[in-house]
PDB file of C-alpha atoms in Angstrom:
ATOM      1  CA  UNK A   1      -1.627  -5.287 -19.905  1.00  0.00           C
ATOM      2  CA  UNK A   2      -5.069  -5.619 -18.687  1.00  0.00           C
ATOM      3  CA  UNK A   3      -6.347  -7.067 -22.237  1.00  0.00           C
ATOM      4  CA  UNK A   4      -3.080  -9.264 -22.419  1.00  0.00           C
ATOM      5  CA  UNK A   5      -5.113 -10.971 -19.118  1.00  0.00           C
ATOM      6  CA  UNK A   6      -8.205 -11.067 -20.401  1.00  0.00           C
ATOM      7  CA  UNK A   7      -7.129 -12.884 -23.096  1.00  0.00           C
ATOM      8  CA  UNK A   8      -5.606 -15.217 -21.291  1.00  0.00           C
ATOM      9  CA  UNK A   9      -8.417 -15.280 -18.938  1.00  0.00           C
ATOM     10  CA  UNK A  10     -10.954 -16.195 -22.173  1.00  0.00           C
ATOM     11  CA  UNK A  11      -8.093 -18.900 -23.692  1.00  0.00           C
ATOM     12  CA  UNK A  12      -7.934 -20.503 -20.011  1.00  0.00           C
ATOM     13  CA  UNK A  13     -12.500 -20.580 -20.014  1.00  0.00           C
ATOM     14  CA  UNK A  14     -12.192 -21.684 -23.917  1.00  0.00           C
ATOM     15  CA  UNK A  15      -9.841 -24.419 -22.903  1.00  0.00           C
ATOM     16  CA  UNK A  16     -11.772 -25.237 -20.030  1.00  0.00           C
ATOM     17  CA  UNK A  17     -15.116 -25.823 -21.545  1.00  0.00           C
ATOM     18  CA  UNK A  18     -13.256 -28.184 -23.686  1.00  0.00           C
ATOM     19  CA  UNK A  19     -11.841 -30.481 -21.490  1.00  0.00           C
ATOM     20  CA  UNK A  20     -15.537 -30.286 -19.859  1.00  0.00           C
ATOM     21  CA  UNK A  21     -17.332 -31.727 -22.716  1.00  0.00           C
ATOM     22  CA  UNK A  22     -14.526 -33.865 -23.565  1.00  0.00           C
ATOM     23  CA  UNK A  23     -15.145 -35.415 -19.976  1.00  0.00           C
ATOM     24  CA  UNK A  24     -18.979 -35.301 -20.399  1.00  0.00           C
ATOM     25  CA  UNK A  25     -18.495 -37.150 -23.665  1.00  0.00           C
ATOM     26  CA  UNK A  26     -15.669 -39.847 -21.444  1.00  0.00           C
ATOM     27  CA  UNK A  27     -18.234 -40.498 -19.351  1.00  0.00           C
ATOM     28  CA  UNK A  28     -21.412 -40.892 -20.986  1.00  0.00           C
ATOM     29  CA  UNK A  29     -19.819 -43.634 -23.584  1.00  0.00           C
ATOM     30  CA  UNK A  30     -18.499 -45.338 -20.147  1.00  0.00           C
ATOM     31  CA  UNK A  31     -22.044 -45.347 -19.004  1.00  0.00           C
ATOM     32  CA  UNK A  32     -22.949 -47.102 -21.913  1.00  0.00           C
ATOM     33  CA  UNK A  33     -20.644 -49.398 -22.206  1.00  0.00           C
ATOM     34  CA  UNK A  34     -21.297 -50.496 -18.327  1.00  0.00           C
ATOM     35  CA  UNK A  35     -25.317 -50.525 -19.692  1.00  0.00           C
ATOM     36  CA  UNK A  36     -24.317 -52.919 -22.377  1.00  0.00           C
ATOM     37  CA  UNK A  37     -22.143 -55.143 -20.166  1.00  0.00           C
ATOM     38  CA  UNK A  38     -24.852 -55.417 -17.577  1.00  0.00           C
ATOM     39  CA  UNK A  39     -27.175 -56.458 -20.324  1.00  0.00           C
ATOM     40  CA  UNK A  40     -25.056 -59.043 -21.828  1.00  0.00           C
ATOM     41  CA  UNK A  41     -24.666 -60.408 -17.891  1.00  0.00           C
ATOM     42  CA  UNK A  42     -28.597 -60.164 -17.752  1.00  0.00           C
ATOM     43  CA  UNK A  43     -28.767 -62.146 -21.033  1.00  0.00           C
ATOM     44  CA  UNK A  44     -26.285 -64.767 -20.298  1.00  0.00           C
ATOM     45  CA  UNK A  45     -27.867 -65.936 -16.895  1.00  0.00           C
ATOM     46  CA  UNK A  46     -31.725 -64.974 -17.681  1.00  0.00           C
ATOM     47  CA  UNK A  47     -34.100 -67.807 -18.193  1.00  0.00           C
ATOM     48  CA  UNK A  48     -35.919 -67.396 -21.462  1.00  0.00           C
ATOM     49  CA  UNK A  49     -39.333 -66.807 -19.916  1.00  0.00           C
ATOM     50  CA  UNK A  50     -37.549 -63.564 -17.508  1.00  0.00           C
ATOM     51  CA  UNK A  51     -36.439 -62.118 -21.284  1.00  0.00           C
ATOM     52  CA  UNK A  52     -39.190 -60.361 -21.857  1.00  0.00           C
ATOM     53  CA  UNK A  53     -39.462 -59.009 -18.335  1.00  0.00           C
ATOM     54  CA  UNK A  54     -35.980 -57.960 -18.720  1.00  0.00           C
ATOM     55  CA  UNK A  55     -36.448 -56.498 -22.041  1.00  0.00           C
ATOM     56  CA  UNK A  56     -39.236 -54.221 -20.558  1.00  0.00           C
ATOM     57  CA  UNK A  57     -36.426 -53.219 -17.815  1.00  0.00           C
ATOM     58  CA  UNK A  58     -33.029 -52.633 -20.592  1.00  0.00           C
ATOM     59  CA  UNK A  59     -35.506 -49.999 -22.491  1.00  0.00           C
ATOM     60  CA  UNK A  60     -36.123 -48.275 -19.366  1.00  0.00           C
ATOM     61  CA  UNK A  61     -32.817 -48.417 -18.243  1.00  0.00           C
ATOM     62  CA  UNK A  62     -32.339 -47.037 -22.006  1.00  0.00           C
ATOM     63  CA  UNK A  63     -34.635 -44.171 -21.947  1.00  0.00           C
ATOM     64  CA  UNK A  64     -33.079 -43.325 -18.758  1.00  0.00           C
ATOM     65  CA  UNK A  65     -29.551 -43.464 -19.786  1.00  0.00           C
ATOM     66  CA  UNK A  66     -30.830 -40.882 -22.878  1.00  0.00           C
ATOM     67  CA  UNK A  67     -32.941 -38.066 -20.168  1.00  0.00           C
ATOM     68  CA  UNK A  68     -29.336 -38.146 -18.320  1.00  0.00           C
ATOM     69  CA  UNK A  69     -27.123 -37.933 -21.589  1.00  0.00           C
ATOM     70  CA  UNK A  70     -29.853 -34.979 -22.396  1.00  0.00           C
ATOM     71  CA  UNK A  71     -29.017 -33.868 -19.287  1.00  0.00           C
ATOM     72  CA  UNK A  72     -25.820 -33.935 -19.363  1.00  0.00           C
ATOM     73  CA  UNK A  73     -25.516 -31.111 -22.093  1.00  0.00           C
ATOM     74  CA  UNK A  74     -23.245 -28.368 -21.321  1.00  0.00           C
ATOM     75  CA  UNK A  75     -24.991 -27.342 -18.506  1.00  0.00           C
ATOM     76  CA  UNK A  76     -24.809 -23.640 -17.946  1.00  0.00           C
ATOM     77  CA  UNK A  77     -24.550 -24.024 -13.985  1.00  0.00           C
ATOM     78  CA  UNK A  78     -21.825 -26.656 -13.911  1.00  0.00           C
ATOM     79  CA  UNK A  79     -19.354 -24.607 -16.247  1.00  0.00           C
ATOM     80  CA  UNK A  80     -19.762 -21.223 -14.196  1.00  0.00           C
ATOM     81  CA  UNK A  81     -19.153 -22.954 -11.087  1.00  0.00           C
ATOM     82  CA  UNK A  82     -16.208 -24.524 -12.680  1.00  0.00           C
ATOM     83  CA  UNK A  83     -15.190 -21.051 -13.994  1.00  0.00           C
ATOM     84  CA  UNK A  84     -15.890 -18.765 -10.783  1.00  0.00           C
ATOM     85  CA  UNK A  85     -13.786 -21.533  -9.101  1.00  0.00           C
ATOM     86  CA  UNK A  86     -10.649 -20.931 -11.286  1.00  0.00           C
ATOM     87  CA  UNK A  87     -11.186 -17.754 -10.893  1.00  0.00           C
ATOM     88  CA  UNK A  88     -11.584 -16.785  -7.448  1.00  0.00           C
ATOM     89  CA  UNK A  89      -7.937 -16.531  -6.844  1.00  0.00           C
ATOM     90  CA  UNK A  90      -7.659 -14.123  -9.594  1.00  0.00           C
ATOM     91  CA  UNK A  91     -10.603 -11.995  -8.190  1.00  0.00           C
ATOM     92  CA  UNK A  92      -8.635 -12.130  -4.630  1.00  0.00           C
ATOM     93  CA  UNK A  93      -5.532 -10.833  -6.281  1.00  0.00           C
ATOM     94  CA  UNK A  94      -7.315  -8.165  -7.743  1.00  0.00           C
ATOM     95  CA  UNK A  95      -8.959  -7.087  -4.241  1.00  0.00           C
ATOM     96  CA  UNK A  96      -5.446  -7.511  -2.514  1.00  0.00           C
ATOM     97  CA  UNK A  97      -3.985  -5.264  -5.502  1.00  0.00           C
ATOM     98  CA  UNK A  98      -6.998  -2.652  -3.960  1.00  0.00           C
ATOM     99  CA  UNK A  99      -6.223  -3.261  -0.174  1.00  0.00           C
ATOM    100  CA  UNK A 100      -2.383  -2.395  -1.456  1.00  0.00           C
ATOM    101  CA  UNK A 101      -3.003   0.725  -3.659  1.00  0.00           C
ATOM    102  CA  UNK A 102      -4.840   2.123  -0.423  1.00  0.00           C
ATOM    103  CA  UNK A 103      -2.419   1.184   2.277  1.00  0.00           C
ATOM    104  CA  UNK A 104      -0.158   3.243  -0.335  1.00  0.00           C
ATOM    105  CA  UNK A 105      -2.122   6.145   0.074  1.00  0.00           C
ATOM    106  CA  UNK A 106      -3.016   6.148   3.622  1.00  0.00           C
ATOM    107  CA  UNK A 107       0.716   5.871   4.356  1.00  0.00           C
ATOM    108  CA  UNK A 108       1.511   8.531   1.738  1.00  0.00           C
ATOM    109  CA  UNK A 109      -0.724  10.553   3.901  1.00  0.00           C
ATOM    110  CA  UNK A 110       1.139   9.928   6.898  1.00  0.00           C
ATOM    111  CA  UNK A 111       4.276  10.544   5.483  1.00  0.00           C
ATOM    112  CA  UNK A 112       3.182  13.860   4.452  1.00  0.00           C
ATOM    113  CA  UNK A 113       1.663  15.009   7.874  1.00  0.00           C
ATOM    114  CA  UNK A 114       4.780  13.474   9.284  1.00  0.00           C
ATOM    115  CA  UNK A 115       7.018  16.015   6.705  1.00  0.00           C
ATOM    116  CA  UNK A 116       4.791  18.810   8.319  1.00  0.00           C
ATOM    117  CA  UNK A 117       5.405  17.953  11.618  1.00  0.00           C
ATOM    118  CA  UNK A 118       9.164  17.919  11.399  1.00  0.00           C
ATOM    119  CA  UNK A 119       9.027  21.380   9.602  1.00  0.00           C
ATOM    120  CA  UNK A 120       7.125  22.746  12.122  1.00  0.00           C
ATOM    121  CA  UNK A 121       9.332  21.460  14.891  1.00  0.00           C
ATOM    122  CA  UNK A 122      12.382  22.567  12.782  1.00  0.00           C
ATOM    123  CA  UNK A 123      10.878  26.117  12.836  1.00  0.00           C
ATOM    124  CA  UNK A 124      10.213  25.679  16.617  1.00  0.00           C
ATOM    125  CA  UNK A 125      13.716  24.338  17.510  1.00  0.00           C
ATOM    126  CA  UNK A 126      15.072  27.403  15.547  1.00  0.00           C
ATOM    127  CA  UNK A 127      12.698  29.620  17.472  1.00  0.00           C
ATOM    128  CA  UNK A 128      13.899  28.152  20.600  1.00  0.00           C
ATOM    129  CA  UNK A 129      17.256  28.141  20.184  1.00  0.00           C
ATOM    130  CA  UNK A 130      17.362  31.786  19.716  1.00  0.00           C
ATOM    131  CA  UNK A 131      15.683  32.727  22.791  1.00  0.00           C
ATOM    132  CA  UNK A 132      18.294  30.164  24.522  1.00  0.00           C
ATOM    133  CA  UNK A 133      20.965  32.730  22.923  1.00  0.00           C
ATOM    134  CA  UNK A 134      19.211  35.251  24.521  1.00  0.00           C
ATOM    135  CA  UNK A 135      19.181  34.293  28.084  1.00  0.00           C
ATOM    136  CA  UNK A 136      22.516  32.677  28.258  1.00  0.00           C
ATOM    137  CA  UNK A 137      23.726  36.027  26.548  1.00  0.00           C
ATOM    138  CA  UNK A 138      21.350  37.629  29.545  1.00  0.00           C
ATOM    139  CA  UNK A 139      23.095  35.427  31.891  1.00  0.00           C
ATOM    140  CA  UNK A 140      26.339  36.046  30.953  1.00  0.00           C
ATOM    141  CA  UNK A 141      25.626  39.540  31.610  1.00  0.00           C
ATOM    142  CA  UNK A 142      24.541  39.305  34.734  1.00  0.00           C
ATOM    143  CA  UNK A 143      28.207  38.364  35.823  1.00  0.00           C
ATOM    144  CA  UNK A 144      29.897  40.286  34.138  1.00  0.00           C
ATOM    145  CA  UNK A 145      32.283  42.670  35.985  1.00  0.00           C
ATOM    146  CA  UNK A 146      31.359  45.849  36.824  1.00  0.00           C
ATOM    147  CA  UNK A 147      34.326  47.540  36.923  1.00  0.00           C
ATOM    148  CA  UNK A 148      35.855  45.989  33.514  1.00  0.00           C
ATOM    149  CA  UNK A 149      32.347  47.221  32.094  1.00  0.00           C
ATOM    150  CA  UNK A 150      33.284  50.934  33.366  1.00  0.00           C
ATOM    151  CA  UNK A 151      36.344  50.850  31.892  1.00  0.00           C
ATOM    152  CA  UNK A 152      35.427  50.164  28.946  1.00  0.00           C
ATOM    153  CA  UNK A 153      32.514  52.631  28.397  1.00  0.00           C
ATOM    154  CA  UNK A 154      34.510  55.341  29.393  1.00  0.00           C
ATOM    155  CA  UNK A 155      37.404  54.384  26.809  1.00  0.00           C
ATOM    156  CA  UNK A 156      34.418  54.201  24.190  1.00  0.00           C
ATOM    157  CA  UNK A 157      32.772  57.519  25.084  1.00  0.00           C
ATOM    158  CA  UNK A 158      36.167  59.227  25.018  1.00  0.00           C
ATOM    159  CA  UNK A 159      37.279  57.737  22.024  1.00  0.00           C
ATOM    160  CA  UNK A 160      37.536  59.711  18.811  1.00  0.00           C
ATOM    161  CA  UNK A 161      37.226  56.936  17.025  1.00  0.00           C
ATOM    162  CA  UNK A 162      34.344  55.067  18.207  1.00  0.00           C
ATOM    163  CA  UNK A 163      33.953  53.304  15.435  1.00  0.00           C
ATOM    164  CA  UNK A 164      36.696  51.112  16.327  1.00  0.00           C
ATOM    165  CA  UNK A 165      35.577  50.096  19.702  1.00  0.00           C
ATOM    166  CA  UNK A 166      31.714  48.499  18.569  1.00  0.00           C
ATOM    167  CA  UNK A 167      33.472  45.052  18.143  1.00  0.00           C
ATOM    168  CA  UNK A 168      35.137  45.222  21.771  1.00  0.00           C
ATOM    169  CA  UNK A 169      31.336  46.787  23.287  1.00  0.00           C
ATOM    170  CA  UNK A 170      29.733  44.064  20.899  1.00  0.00           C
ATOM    171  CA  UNK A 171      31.878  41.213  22.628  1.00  0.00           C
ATOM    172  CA  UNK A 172      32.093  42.778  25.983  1.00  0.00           C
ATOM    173  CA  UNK A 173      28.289  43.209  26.011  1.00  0.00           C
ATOM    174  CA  UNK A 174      27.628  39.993  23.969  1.00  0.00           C
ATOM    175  CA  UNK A 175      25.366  41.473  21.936  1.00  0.00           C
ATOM    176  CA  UNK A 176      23.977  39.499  18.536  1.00  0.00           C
ATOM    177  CA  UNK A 177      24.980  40.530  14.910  1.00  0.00           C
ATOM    178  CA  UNK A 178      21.827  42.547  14.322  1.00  0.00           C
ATOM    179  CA  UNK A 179      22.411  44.408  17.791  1.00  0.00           C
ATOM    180  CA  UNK A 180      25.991  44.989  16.632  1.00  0.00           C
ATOM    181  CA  UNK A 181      25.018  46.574  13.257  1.00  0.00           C
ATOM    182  CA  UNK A 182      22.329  48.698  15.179  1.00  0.00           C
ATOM    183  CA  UNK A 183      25.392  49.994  17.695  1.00  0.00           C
ATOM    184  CA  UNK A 184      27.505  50.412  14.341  1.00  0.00           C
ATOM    185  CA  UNK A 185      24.620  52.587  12.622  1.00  0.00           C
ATOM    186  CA  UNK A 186      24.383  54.860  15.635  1.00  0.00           C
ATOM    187  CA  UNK A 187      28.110  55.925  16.163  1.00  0.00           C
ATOM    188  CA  UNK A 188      28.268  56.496  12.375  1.00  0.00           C
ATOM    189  CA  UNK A 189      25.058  58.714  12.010  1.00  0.00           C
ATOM    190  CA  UNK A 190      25.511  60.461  15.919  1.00  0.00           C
TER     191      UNK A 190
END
């Protein structure tokens, strides 16, 4: 892709320089055909005896046209101007592809810290909804009735088969599923 532009870029400065001395050719044959009308004007209204004064002035104004014509080469400064003109909005599109491709990466940054920061509040939220278990299982407790309680320890502790009354205890007592499996263990091993 890249040398697909840079061929196009040299084509576009090829076709460039072209028109540029075709113009620098335009103009110089306009310049002398204006010389050559002003010297048939001259000719036509001069007196004989300003001729030769005149003369003396169409072969300066001769030697001058030819130092500007030699001048007038393909001048080295004229055509890179021309060129760095054309081609200072391709230069700016490259810089804004740069200021893109970095916005890119700052926000890919961003989004990245962003991802970490929702994990890590994910984790906390988890963390925190746990303990909120905990103390509205606490709470819960706390009004529970006593004498319902009572009745039902003493039902478990006489029971033969204990084993059977860890899911009532478990709800009574509101006790998570790893508290549950620990009160299971016991009345199996005990």
């Amino acid at each position: 892709m890249a040398a697909d532009k840079e061929d196009g870029y040299d084509q576009m400065i090829d076709r460039l320089n072209e028109e540029n001395s075709q113009l620098r050719k335009t103009i110089s044959q306009k310049e002398k055909e204006i010389e050559e009308c002003k010297l048939k004007l001259l000719s036509t209204a001069v007196v004989p005896e300003q001729a030769e004064s005149q003369q003396g002035e169409q072969t300066a104004v001769k030697d001058q046209r030819t130092q500007q014509e030699n001048q007038e080469e393909p001048n080295g400064m004229d055509v890179y101007a021309s060129m760095s003109h054309l081609l200072s909005p391709l230069a700016s599109a490259s810089e804004s592809r740069i200021d893109l491709e970095q916005k890119a990466k700052h926000l890919s940054i961003m989004l990245e810290e962003s991802e970490e920061r929702v994990a890590a509040l994910r984790a906390q939220e988890k963390v925190l909804k746990d303990e909120i278990r905990k103390l509205d299982s606490f709470d819960r407790r706390q009004n529970l009735n006593i004498e319902y309680l009572k009745n039902v320890l003493l039902k478990f502790l006489q029971s033969e088969n204990k084993e059977f009354m860890v899911p009532v205890l478990a709800k009574l007592l509101l006790l998570d599923p790893s508290e549950t499996e620990e009160l299971r263990k016991s009345v199996r091993d005990g």
